[in-house]
PDB file of C-alpha atoms in Angstrom:
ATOM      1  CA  UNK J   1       0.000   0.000   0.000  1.00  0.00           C
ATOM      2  CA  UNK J   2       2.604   2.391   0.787  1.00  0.00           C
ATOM      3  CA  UNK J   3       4.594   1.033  -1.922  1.00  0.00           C
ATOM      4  CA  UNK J   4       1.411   2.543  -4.509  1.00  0.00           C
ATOM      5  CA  UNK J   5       1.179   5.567  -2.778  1.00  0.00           C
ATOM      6  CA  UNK J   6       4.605   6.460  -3.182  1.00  0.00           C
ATOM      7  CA  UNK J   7       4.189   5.947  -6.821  1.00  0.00           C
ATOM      8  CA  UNK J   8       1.629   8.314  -7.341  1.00  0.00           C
ATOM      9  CA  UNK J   9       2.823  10.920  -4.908  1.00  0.00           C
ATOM     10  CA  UNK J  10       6.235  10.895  -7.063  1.00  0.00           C
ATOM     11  CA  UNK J  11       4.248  11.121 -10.339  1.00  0.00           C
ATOM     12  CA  UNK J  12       1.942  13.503  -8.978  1.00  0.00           C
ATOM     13  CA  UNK J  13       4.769  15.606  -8.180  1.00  0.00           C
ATOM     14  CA  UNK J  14       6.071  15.631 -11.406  1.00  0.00           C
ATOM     15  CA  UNK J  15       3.138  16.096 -12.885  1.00  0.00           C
ATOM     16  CA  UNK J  16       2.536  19.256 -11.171  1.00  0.00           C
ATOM     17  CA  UNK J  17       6.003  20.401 -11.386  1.00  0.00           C
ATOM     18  CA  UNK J  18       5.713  19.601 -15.295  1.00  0.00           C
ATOM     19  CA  UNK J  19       3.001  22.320 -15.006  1.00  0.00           C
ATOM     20  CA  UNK J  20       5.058  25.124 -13.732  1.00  0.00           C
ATOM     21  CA  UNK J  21       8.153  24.360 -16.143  1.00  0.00           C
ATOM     22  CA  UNK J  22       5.699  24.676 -19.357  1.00  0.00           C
ATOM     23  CA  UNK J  23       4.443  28.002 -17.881  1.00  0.00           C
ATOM     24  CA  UNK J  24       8.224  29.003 -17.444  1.00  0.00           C
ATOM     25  CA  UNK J  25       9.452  27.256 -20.374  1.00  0.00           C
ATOM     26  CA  UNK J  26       6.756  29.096 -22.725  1.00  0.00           C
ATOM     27  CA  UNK J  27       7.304  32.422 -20.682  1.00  0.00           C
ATOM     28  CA  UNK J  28      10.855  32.654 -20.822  1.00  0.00           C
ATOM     29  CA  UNK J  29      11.908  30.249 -23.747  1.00  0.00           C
ATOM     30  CA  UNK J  30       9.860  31.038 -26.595  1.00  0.00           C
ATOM     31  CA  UNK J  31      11.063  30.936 -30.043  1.00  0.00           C
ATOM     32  CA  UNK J  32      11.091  34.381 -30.457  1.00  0.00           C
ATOM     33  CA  UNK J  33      13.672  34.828 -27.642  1.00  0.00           C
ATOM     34  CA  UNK J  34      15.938  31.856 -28.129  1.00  0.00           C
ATOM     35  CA  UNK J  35      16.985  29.405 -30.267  1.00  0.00           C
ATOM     36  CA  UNK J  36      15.440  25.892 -31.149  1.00  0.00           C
ATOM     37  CA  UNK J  37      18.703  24.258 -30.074  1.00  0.00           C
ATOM     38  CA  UNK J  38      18.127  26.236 -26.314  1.00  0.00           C
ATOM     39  CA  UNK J  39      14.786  24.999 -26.121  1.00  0.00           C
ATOM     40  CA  UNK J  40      15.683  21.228 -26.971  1.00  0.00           C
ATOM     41  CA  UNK J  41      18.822  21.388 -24.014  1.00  0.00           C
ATOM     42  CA  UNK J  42      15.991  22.863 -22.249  1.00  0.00           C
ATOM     43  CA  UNK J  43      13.447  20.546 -22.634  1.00  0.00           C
ATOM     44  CA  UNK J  44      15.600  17.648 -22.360  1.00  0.00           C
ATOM     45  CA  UNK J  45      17.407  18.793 -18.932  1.00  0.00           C
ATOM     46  CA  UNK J  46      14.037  19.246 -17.203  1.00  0.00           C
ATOM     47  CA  UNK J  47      12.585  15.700 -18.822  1.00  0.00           C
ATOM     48  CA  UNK J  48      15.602  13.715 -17.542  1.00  0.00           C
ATOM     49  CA  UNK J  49      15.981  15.463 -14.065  1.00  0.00           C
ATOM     50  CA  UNK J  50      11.881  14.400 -13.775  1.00  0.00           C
ATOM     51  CA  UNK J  51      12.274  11.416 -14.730  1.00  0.00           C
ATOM     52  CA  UNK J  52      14.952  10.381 -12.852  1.00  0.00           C
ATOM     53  CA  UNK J  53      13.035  11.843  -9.483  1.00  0.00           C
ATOM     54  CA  UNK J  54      10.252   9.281 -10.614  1.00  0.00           C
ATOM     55  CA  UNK J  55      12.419   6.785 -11.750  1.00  0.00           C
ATOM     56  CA  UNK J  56      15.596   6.604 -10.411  1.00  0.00           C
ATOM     57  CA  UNK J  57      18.272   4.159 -11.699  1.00  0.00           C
ATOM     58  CA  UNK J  58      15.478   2.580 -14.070  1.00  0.00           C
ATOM     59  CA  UNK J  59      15.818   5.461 -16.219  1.00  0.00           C
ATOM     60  CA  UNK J  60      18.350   3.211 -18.026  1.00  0.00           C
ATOM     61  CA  UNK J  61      15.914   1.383 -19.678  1.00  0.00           C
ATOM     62  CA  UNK J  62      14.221   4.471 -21.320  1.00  0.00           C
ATOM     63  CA  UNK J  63      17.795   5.648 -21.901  1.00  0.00           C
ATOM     64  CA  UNK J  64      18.822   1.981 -23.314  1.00  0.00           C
ATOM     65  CA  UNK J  65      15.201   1.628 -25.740  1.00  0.00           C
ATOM     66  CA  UNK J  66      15.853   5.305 -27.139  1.00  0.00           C
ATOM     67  CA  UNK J  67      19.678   5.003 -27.550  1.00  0.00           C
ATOM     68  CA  UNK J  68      18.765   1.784 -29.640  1.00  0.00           C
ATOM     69  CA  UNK J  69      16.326   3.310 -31.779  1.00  0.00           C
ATOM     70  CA  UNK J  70      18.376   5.971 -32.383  1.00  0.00           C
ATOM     71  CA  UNK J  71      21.312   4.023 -33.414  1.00  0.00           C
ATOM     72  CA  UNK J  72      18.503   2.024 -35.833  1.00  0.00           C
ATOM     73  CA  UNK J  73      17.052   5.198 -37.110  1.00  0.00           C
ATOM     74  CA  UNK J  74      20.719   6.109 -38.364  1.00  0.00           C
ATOM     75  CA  UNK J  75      22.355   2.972 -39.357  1.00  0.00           C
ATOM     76  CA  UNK J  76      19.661   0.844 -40.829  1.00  0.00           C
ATOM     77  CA  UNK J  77      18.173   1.739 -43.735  1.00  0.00           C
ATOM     78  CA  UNK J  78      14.224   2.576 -44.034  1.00  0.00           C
ATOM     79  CA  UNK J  79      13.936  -0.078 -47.325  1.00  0.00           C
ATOM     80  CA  UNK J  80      14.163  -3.132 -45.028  1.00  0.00           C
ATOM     81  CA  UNK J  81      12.039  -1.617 -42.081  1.00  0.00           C
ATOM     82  CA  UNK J  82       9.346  -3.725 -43.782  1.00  0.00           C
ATOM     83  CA  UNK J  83       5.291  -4.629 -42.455  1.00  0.00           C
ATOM     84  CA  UNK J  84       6.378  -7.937 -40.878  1.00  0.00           C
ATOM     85  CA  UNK J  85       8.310  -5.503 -38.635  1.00  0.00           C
ATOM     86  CA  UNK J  86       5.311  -3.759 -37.390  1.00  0.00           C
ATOM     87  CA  UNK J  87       3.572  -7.146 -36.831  1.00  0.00           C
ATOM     88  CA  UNK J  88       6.367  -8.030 -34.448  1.00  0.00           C
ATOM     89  CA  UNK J  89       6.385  -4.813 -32.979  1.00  0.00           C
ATOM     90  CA  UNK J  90       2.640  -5.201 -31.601  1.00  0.00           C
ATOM     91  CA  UNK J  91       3.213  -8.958 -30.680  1.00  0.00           C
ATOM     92  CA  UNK J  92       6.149  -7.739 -28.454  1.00  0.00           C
ATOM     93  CA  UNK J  93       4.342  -4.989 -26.848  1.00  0.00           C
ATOM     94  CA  UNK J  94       1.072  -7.055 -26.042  1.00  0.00           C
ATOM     95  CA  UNK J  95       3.470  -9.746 -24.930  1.00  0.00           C
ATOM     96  CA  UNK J  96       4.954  -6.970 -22.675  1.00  0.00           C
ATOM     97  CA  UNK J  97       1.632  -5.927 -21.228  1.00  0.00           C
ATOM     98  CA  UNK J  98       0.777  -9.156 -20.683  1.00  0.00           C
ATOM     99  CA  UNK J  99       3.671 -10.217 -18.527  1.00  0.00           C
ATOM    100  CA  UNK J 100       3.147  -7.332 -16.524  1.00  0.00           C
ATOM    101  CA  UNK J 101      -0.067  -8.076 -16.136  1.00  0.00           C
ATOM    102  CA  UNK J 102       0.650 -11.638 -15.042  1.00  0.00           C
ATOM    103  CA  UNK J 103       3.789 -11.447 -13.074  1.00  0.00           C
ATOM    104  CA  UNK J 104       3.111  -8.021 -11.245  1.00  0.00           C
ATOM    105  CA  UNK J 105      -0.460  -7.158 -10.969  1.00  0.00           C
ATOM    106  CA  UNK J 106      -2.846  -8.251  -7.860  1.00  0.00           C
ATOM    107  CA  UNK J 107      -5.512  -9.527  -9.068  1.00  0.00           C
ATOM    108  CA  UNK J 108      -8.539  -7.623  -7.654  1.00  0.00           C
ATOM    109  CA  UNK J 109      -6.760  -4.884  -9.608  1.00  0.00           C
ATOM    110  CA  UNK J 110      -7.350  -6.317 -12.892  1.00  0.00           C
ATOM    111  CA  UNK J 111      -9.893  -5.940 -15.277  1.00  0.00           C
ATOM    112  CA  UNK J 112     -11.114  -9.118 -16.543  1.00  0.00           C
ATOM    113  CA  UNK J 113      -9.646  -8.520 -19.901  1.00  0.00           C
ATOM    114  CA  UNK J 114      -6.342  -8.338 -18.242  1.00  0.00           C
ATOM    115  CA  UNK J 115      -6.921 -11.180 -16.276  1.00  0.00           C
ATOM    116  CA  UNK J 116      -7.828 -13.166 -19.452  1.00  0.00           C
ATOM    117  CA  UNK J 117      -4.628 -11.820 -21.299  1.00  0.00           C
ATOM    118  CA  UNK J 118      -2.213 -12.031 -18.422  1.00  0.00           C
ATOM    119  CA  UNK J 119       1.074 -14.430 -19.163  1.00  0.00           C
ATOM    120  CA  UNK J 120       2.348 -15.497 -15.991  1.00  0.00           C
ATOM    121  CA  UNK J 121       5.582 -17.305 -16.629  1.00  0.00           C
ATOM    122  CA  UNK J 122       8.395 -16.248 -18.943  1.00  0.00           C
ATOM    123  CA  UNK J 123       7.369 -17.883 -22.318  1.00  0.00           C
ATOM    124  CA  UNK J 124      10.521 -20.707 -23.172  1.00  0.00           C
ATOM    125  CA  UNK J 125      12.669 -19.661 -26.282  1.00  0.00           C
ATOM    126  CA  UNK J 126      10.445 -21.712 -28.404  1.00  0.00           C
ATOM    127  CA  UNK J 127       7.337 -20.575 -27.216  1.00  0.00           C
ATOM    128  CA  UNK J 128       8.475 -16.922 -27.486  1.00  0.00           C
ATOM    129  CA  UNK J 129      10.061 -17.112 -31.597  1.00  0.00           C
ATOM    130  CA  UNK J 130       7.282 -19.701 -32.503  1.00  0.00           C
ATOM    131  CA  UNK J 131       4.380 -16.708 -31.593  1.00  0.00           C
ATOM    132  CA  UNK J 132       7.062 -13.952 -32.969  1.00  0.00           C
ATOM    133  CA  UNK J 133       7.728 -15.955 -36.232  1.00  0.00           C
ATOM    134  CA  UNK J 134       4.587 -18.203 -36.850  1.00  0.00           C
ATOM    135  CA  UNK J 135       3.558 -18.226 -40.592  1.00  0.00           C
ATOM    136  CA  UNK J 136       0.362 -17.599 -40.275  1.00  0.00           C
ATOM    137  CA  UNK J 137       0.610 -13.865 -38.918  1.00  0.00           C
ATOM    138  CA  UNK J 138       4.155 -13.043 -39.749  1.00  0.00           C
ATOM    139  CA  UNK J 139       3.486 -11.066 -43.417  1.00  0.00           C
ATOM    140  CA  UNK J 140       0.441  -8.731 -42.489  1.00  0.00           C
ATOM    141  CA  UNK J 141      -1.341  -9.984 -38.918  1.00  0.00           C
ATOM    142  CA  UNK J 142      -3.844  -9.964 -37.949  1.00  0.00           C
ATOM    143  CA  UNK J 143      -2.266  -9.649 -34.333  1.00  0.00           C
ATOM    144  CA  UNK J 144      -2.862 -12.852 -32.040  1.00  0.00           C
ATOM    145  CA  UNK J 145      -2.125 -12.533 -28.475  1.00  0.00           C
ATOM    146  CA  UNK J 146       0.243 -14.332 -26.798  1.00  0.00           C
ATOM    147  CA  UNK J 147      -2.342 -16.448 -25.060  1.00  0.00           C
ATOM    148  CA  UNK J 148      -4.424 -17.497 -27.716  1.00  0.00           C
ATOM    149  CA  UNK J 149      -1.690 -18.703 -29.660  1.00  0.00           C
ATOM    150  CA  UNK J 150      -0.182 -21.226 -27.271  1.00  0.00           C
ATOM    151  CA  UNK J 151      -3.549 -22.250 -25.771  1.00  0.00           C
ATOM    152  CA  UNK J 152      -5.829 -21.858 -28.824  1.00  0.00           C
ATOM    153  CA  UNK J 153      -8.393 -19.839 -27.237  1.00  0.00           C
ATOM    154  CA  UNK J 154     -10.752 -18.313 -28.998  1.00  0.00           C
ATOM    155  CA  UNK J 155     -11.201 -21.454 -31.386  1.00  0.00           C
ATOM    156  CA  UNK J 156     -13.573 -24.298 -31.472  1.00  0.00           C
ATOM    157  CA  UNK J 157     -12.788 -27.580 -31.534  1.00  0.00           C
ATOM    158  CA  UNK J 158     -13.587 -30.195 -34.375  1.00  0.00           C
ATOM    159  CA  UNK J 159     -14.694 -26.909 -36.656  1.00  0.00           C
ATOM    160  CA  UNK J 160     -15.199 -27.601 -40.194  1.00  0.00           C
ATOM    161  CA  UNK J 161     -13.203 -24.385 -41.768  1.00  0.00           C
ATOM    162  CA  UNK J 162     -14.735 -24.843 -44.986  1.00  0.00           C
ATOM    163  CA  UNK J 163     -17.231 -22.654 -45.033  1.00  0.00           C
ATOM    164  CA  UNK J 164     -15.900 -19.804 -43.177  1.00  0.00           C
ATOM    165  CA  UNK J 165     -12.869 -20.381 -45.147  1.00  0.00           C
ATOM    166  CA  UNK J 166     -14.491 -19.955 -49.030  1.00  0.00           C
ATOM    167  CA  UNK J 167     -16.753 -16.328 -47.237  1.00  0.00           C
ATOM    168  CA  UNK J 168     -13.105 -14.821 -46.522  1.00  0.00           C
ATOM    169  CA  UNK J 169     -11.357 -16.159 -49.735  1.00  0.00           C
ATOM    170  CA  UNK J 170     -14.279 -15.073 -52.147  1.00  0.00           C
ATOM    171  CA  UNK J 171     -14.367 -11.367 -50.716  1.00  0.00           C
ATOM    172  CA  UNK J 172     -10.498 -11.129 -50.260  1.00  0.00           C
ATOM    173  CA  UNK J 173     -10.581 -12.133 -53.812  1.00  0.00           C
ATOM    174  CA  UNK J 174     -13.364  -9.875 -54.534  1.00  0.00           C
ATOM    175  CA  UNK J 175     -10.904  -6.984 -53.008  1.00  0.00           C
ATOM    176  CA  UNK J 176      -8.049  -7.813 -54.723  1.00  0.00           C
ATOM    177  CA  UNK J 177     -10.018  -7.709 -58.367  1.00  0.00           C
ATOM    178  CA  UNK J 178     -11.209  -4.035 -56.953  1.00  0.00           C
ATOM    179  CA  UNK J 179      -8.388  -3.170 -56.123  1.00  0.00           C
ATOM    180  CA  UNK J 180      -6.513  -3.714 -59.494  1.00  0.00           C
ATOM    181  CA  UNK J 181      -9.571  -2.743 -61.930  1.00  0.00           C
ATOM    182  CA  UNK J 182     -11.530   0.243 -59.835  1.00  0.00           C
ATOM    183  CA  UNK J 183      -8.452   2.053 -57.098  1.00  0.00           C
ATOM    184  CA  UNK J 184      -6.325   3.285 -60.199  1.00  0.00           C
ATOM    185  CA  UNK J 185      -9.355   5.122 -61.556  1.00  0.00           C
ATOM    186  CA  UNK J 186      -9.338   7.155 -57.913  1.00  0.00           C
ATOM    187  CA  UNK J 187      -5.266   7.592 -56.925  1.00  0.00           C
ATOM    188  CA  UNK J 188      -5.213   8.753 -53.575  1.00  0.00           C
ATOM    189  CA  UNK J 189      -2.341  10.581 -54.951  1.00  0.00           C
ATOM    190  CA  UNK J 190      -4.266  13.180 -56.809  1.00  0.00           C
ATOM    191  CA  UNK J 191      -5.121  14.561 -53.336  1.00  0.00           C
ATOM    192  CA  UNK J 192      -1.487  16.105 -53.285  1.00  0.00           C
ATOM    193  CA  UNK J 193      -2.302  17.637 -56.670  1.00  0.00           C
ATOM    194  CA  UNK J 194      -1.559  21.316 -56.565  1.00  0.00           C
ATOM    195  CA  UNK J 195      -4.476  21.888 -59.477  1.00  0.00           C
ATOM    196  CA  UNK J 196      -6.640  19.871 -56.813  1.00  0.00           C
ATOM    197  CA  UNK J 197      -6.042  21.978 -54.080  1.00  0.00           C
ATOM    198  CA  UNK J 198      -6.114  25.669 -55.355  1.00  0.00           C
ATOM    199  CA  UNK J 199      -8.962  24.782 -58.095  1.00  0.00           C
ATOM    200  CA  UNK J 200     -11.491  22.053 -57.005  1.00  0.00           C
ATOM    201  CA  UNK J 201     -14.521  23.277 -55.150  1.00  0.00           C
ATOM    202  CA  UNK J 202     -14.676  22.022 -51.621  1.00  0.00           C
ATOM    203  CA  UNK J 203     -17.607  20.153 -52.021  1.00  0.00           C
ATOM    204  CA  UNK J 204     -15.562  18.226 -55.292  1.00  0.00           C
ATOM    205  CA  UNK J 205     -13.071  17.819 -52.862  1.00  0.00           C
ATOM    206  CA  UNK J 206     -14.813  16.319 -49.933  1.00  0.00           C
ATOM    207  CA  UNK J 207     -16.915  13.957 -52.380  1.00  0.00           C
ATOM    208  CA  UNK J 208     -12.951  12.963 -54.057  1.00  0.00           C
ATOM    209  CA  UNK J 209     -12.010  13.192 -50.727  1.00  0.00           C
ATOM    210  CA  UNK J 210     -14.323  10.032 -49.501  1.00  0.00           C
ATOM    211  CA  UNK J 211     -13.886   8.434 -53.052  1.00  0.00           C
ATOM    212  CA  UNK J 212     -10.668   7.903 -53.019  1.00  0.00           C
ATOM    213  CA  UNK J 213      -9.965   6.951 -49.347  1.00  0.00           C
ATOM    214  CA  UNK J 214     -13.177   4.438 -49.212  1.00  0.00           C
ATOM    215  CA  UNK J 215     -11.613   2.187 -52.551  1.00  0.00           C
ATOM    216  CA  UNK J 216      -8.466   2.192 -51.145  1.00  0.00           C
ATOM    217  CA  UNK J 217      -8.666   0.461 -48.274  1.00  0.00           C
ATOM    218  CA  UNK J 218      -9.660  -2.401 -50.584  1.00  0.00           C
ATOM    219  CA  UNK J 219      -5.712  -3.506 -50.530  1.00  0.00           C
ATOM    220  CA  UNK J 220      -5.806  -3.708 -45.964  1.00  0.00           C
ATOM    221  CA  UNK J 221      -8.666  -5.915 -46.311  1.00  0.00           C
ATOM    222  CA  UNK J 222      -7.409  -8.320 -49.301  1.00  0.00           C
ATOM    223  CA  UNK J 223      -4.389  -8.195 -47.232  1.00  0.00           C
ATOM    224  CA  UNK J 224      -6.110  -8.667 -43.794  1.00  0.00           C
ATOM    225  CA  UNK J 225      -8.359 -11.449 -45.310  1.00  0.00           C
ATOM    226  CA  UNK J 226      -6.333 -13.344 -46.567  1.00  0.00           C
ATOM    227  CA  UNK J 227      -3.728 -13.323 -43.726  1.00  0.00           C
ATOM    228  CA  UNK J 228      -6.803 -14.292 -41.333  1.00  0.00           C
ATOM    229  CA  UNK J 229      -7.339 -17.193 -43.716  1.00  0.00           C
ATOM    230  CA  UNK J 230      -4.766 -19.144 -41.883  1.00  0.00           C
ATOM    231  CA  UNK J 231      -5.676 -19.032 -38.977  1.00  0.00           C
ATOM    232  CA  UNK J 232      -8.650 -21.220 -39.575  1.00  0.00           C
ATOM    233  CA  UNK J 233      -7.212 -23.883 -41.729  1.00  0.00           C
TER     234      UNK J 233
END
């Protein structure tokens, strides 16, 4: 209990004193009166002396997860940062959650979609690059939490796919066909058009507007589909 109350008194605290630095920071540090590059040492210097008064030593793993993004951002190039990436991404973070949820919440203090999500035991090396890696998510999800992967909730037993299976493939078909033969005819491009911009009346616009981004979406849910297709074969 006092453990909890500490927490919230510290981030309280910062909260508040967050407060008062914007006032100051805005008052005395506006562009007009000094540089960007004063602001950033600014801003940074107040961030890291709050966070360490919340934190303490643990600020190393803030300082470790930005360092390494950083070092990503400038030595990897953006062609390989491809959508399997962002797949992962989510799997890791829900994985995340759920851990915490499982090895470090009470709980009473759980909602009961926690409690049905909560992971509580480190998952084995298998178990953790089998859900990471598994073929039938890996390209474009859908995302499958960590739970329902190694238990197979959510599924029925002795289902007959069939059915369910030729729905999803006719319409992710269906999508794909609309996508080649109807989405050219409505780029979503032409919204950067300077003619568009200055020229079209707004009403053109609006109608172009929800045109163009209604047809293409028809690529997330061929995609999406057909993805999910796996899942129930």
């Amino acid at each position: 209990m006092a453990g909890r109350f500490y927490t919230f008194a510290n981030r309280s605290v910062c909260q508040f004193t967050a407060l008062g630095f914007a006032v100051l920071y805005r008052k005395a540090f506006c562009p007009q009166k000094v540089s960007s590059e004063i602001r950033h040492v600014v801003a940074l210097t107040i961030g890291f002396g709050l966070c360490y008064f919340c934190f303490g030593y643990q600020i190393s793993h803030l300082l470790l997860q930005s360092t390494l993004s950083y070092l990503i951002m400038n030595y990897v190039s953006p062609h390989i940062m491809h959508r399997p990436l962002m797949i992962t991404t989510q799997k890791v973070i829900s994985l995340a959650f759920s851990l915490h949820d499982g090895l470090c919440q009470s709980e009473e203090k759980m909602t009961s979609e926690q409690r049905r999500r909560a992971v509580r035991h480190i998952p084995t090396v298998l178990d953790f690059f089998s859900y990471i890696f598994h073929f039938q998510a890996l390209m474009c999800g859908p995302l499958v939490f960590y739970n329902d992967y190694i238990e197979g909730k959510g599924y029925v037993k002795n289902f007959s796919p069939t059915v369910v299976v030729v729905r999803k493939l006719v319409v992710s078909i269906f999508c794909a066909l609309f996508l080649i033969t109807i989405v050219p005819f409505s780029p979503i491009t032409y919204l950067q058009d300077p003619k568009f911009q200055n020229y079209t009346p707004w009403y053109t616009k609006l109608l172009y507007l929800l045109r163009a981004t209604s047809v293409v979406r028809s690529k997330y849910y061929h995609a999406w589909l057909l993805g999910n297709l796996k899942h129930f074969m």
